[in-house]
Coordinates of C-alpha atoms in Angstrom, one line a residue:
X1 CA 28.7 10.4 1.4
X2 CA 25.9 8.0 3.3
X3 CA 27.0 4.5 3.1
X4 CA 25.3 1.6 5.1
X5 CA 26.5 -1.8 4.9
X6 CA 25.0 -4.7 5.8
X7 CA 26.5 -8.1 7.2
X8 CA 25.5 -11.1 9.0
X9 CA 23.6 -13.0 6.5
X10 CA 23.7 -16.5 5.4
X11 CA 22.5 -20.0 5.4
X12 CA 20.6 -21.4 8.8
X13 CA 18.6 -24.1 9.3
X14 CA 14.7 -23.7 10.4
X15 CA 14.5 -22.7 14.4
X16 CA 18.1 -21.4 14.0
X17 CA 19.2 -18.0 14.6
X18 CA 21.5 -15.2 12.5
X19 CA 22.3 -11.7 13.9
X20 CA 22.7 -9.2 10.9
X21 CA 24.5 -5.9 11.7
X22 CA 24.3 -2.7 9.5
X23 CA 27.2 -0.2 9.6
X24 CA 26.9 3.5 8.7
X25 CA 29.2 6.1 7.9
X26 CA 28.4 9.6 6.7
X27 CA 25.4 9.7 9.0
X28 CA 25.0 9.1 13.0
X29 CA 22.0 6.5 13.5
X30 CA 21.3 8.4 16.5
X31 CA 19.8 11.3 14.6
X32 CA 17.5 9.3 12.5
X33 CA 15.1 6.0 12.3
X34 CA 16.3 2.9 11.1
X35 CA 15.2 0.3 9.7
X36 CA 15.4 -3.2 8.6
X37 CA 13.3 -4.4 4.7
X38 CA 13.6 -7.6 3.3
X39 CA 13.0 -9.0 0.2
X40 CA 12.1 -12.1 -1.3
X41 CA 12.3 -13.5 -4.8
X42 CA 9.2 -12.5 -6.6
X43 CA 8.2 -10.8 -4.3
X44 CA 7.9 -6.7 -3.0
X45 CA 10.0 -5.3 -0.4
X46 CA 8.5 -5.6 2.9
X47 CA 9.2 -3.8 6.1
X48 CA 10.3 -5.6 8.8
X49 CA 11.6 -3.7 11.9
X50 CA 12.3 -0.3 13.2
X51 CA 14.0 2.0 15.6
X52 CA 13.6 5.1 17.2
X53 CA 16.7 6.1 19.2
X54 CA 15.5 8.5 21.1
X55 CA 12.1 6.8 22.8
X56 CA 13.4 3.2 22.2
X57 CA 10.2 2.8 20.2
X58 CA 9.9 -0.2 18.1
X59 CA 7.6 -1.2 15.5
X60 CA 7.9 -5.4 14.1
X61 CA 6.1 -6.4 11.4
X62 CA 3.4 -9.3 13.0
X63 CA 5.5 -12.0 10.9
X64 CA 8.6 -11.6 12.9
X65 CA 7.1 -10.0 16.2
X66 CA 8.7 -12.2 18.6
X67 CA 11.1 -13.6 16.9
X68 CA 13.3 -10.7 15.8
X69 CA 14.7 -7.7 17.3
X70 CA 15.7 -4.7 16.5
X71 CA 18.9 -3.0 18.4
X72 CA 21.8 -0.3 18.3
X73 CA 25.4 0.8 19.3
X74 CA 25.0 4.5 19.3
X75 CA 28.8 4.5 19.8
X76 CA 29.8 2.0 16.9
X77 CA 27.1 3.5 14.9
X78 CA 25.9 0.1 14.0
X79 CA 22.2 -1.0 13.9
X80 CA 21.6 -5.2 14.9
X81 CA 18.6 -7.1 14.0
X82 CA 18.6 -10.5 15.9
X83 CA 16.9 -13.1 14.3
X84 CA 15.2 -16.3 16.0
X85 CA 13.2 -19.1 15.5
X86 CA 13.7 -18.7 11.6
X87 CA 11.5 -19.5 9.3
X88 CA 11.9 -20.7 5.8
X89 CA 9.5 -18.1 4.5
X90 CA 12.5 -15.7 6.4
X91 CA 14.7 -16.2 3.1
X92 CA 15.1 -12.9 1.4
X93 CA 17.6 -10.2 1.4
X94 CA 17.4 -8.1 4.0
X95 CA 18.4 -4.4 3.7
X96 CA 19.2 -1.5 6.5
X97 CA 17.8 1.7 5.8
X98 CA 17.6 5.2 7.5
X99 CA 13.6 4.8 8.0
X100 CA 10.4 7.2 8.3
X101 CA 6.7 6.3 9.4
X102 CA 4.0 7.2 7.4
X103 CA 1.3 6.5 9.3
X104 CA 1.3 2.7 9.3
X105 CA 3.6 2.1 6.7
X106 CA 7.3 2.6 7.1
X107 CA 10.3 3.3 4.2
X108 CA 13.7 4.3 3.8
X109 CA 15.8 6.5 1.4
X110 CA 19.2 5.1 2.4
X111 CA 19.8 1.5 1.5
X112 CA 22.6 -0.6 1.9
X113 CA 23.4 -3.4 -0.6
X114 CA 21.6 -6.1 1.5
X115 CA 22.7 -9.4 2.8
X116 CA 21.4 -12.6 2.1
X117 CA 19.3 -15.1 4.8
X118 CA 18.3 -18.3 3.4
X119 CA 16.5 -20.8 5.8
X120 CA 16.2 -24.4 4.8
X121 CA 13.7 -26.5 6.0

């Protein structure tokens, strides 16, 4: 049974920072992509980071390129997405998810439940 949860979240002032951490069981991230989704109220889900284990490739969205990064624990199986410099328009809830590229676009199939980020300004 895959299971990714999600932690880290919660309320920051703008220019702060928040690490958010995703745990898996049932699958090794090592084996897959991963990624990080948020989403806002009102609005669609929107990619925001990825990893590739193997090359160390990234990929950022250009509204958090710089600002975030994406990072893993191959040995705790746990997935980190640092965030800096944050942004009020950063407030969504973000989700984990075992990711694939489709050309440009990246998506998951396993989700966690998400965590919460709200930045105030």
């Amino acid at each position: 049974q895959v299971q990714l949860v999600e932690s880290g979240g919660g309320l920051v002032q703008a220019g702060g920072s928040l690490r958010l951490s995703c745990a898996a069981s049932g699958l090794t991230f090592s084996t897959f992509n991963i990624g990080w989704f948020r989403q806002a109220p009102g609005k669609e889900r929107e990619f925001v980071a990825a990893m590739d284990w193997y090359s160390d490739y990234t990929s950022y969205s250009d509204s958090v390129k710089g600002r975030f990064t994406i990072s893993g624990d191959s040995a705790k199986n746990t997935v980190y997405l640092q965030m800096n410099s944050l942004k009020p328009e950063d407030t969504a809830v973000y989700y984990c998810a075992r990711a694939a590229q489709y050309g440009s676009r990246w998506d998951g199939d396993y989700w966690g439940q998400g965590t919460q980020v709200t930045v105030s300004s």
